[in-house]
Amino acid sequence: MNEQTITIIGLLAGTLTTLAFVPQVLQTWKSKSTKDVSLNTFLMFCTGIFLWLIYGLFKQDIAIILANFITFILASIILGLKLKYK
Amino acid sequence: MNEQTITIIGLLAGTLTTLAFVPQVLQTWKSKSTKDVSLNTFLMFCTGIFLWLIYGLFKQDIAIILANFITFILASIILGLKLKYK
């Protein structure tokens, strides 16, 4: 498989794993119900994504920075809603 | 910051974002309740992680392969539980 196709797979993967949290944000925003959502999962996930952001900044890798910046915002909203509507 | 510290940050980030889904698996496994968990989020996320796995295989990058292989298993369990206990 040529380099260009592999890059496209990477971009598609990054887009999907980034935007994947939009439905969870919308569902939680509407339902105000988070009982089944794990607080520890989103605490760990937000911390991990924040570290990926730091990693991307030091590596000056725009793909890592952009993907994790968006994911961090989405995951933080879910974490905030979880803390608010425990 | 030196290269070694940046690598450690990357490894820590990868470990956290991979193991972050363990608490959600345990909680869902015990509660059998998934109402608040978004099906679309985990459909998109599992697809994206699978593509990261393909990407890592073609790039022959063991870090990307390992992290996404574990995340794919955990996220698929959550997706399976969501489909089972809608």
Coordinates of C-alpha atoms in Angstrom, one line a residue:
Chain A
M1 CA 0.0 0.0 0.0
N2 CA 1.4 3.4 -1.0
E3 CA 2.3 6.1 1.5
Q4 CA -0.6 8.4 0.5
T5 CA -3.2 5.7 1.2
I6 CA -1.7 5.0 4.6
T7 CA -1.8 8.8 5.4
I8 CA -5.5 8.9 4.4
I9 CA -6.1 5.9 6.8
G10 CA -4.4 7.8 9.6
L11 CA -6.4 11.0 8.9
L12 CA -9.7 9.0 8.8
A13 CA -8.7 7.2 12.0
G14 CA -7.9 10.5 13.7
T15 CA -11.1 12.2 12.5
L16 CA -13.3 9.3 13.7
T17 CA -11.7 8.9 17.1
T18 CA -11.9 12.7 17.6
L19 CA -15.5 13.3 16.4
A20 CA -16.6 10.0 18.1
F21 CA -17.3 11.9 21.3
V22 CA -19.8 14.4 19.7
P23 CA -22.8 12.0 19.9
Q24 CA -21.9 11.3 23.6
V25 CA -21.8 15.1 24.3
L26 CA -25.1 15.7 22.5
Q27 CA -26.8 12.7 24.3
T28 CA -25.6 13.7 27.7
W29 CA -26.4 17.4 27.1
K30 CA -30.0 16.5 26.3
S31 CA -30.6 13.7 28.8
K32 CA -28.7 15.3 31.7
S33 CA -28.3 11.7 32.8
T34 CA -24.8 10.3 33.3
K35 CA -25.3 7.4 35.7
D36 CA -23.9 4.8 33.2
V37 CA -20.9 6.9 32.2
S38 CA -17.8 6.1 34.2
L39 CA -16.3 9.1 35.9
N40 CA -12.9 7.3 36.2
T41 CA -12.8 6.6 32.5
F42 CA -13.2 10.3 31.6
L43 CA -10.8 11.5 34.3
M44 CA -8.1 9.1 33.0
F45 CA -9.1 9.9 29.4
C46 CA -9.0 13.7 29.8
T47 CA -5.6 13.5 31.5
G48 CA -4.2 11.2 28.8
I49 CA -5.5 13.4 26.0
F50 CA -4.0 16.5 27.7
L51 CA -0.6 14.7 27.8
W52 CA -1.0 13.8 24.1
L53 CA -1.6 17.6 23.5
I54 CA 1.7 18.4 25.4
Y55 CA 3.5 15.7 23.5
G56 CA 2.2 17.1 20.2
L57 CA 3.3 20.6 21.1
F58 CA 6.8 19.6 21.9
K59 CA 7.0 17.4 18.8
Q60 CA 5.4 20.4 16.8
D61 CA 3.1 17.8 15.1
I62 CA 0.0 19.7 13.9
A63 CA -2.0 16.5 13.4
I64 CA -1.5 15.3 17.0
I65 CA -2.1 18.8 18.3
L66 CA -5.3 19.4 16.4
A67 CA -6.9 16.0 17.0
N68 CA -6.2 16.0 20.7
F69 CA -7.2 19.6 21.2
I70 CA -10.7 18.9 19.8
T71 CA -10.9 15.5 21.7
F72 CA -9.8 17.3 24.9
I73 CA -12.6 19.8 24.6
L74 CA -15.3 17.2 23.9
A75 CA -14.0 14.8 26.6
S76 CA -13.9 17.7 29.1
I77 CA -17.5 18.6 28.4
I78 CA -18.5 15.0 29.1
L79 CA -16.4 15.0 32.3
G80 CA -18.0 18.4 33.3
L81 CA -21.5 17.0 32.6
K82 CA -20.7 13.9 34.6
L83 CA -19.5 15.9 37.6
K84 CA -22.6 18.1 37.3
Y85 CA -25.2 15.4 36.9
K86 CA -23.6 12.6 38.9
Chain B
M1 CA 12.7 19.6 27.2
N2 CA 14.9 16.7 26.2
E3 CA 13.8 13.9 23.8
Q4 CA 13.6 11.3 26.6
T5 CA 11.1 13.3 28.7
I6 CA 8.9 13.9 25.6
T7 CA 8.9 10.1 24.9
I8 CA 7.9 9.4 28.5
I9 CA 5.0 11.9 28.2
G10 CA 3.9 10.1 25.0
L11 CA 4.1 6.7 26.7
L12 CA 2.2 8.0 29.7
A13 CA -0.4 9.6 27.4
G14 CA -0.8 6.3 25.5
T15 CA -1.1 4.3 28.6
L16 CA -3.8 6.6 30.1
T17 CA -5.9 6.8 27.0
T18 CA -5.7 3.1 26.6
L19 CA -6.4 2.0 30.1
A20 CA -9.0 4.7 30.5
F21 CA -11.7 2.4 29.2
V22 CA -11.1 -0.3 31.9
P23 CA -13.3 1.5 34.5
Q24 CA -16.1 1.8 31.9
V25 CA -15.9 -1.9 31.0
L26 CA -16.0 -2.9 34.8
Q27 CA -18.9 -0.5 35.6
T28 CA -21.0 -1.6 32.6
W29 CA -20.2 -5.3 33.2
K30 CA -21.4 -5.0 36.8
S31 CA -24.4 -2.7 36.2
K32 CA -25.6 -4.2 32.9
S33 CA -27.0 -0.7 32.4
T34 CA -25.9 1.3 29.3
K35 CA -28.7 3.8 28.7
D36 CA -26.4 6.9 29.2
V37 CA -23.6 5.5 27.0
S38 CA -23.8 6.7 23.4
L39 CA -24.0 3.9 20.8
N40 CA -22.9 6.2 18.0
T41 CA -19.8 7.3 20.0
F42 CA -18.6 3.7 20.5
L43 CA -19.5 2.7 16.9
M44 CA -17.4 5.6 15.6
F45 CA -14.7 5.1 18.2
C46 CA -14.3 1.4 17.5
T47 CA -14.1 2.0 13.8
G48 CA -11.5 4.8 14.3
I49 CA -9.4 2.7 16.6
F50 CA -9.5 -0.2 14.1
L51 CA -8.2 2.2 11.4
W52 CA -5.4 3.3 13.8
L53 CA -4.5 -0.4 14.2
I54 CA -4.3 -0.8 10.4
Y55 CA -2.3 2.4 10.2
G56 CA 0.1 1.2 12.9
L57 CA 0.5 -2.2 11.1
F58 CA 1.4 -0.5 7.8
K59 CA 3.8 1.9 9.5
Q60 CA 5.2 -1.1 11.6
D61 CA 5.0 1.2 14.7
I62 CA 4.7 -1.1 17.7
A63 CA 3.5 1.7 20.1
I64 CA 0.5 2.5 17.8
I65 CA -0.2 -1.2 17.3
L66 CA -0.1 -2.1 21.0
A67 CA -2.0 0.9 22.3
N68 CA -4.8 0.6 19.7
F69 CA -5.0 -3.2 20.0
I70 CA -5.8 -3.0 23.7
T71 CA -8.1 0.0 23.2
F72 CA -9.9 -1.8 20.4
I73 CA -10.6 -4.8 22.7
L74 CA -11.8 -2.6 25.6
A75 CA -14.0 -0.4 23.3
S76 CA -15.4 -3.4 21.6
I77 CA -16.5 -4.9 24.9
I78 CA -18.3 -1.7 25.8
L79 CA -19.9 -1.6 22.3
G80 CA -20.9 -5.3 22.8
L81 CA -22.4 -4.6 26.2
K82 CA -24.2 -1.5 24.8
L83 CA -25.8 -3.6 22.0
K84 CA -26.7 -6.4 24.5
Y85 CA -28.2 -4.1 27.2
K86 CA -29.5 -1.3 25.0

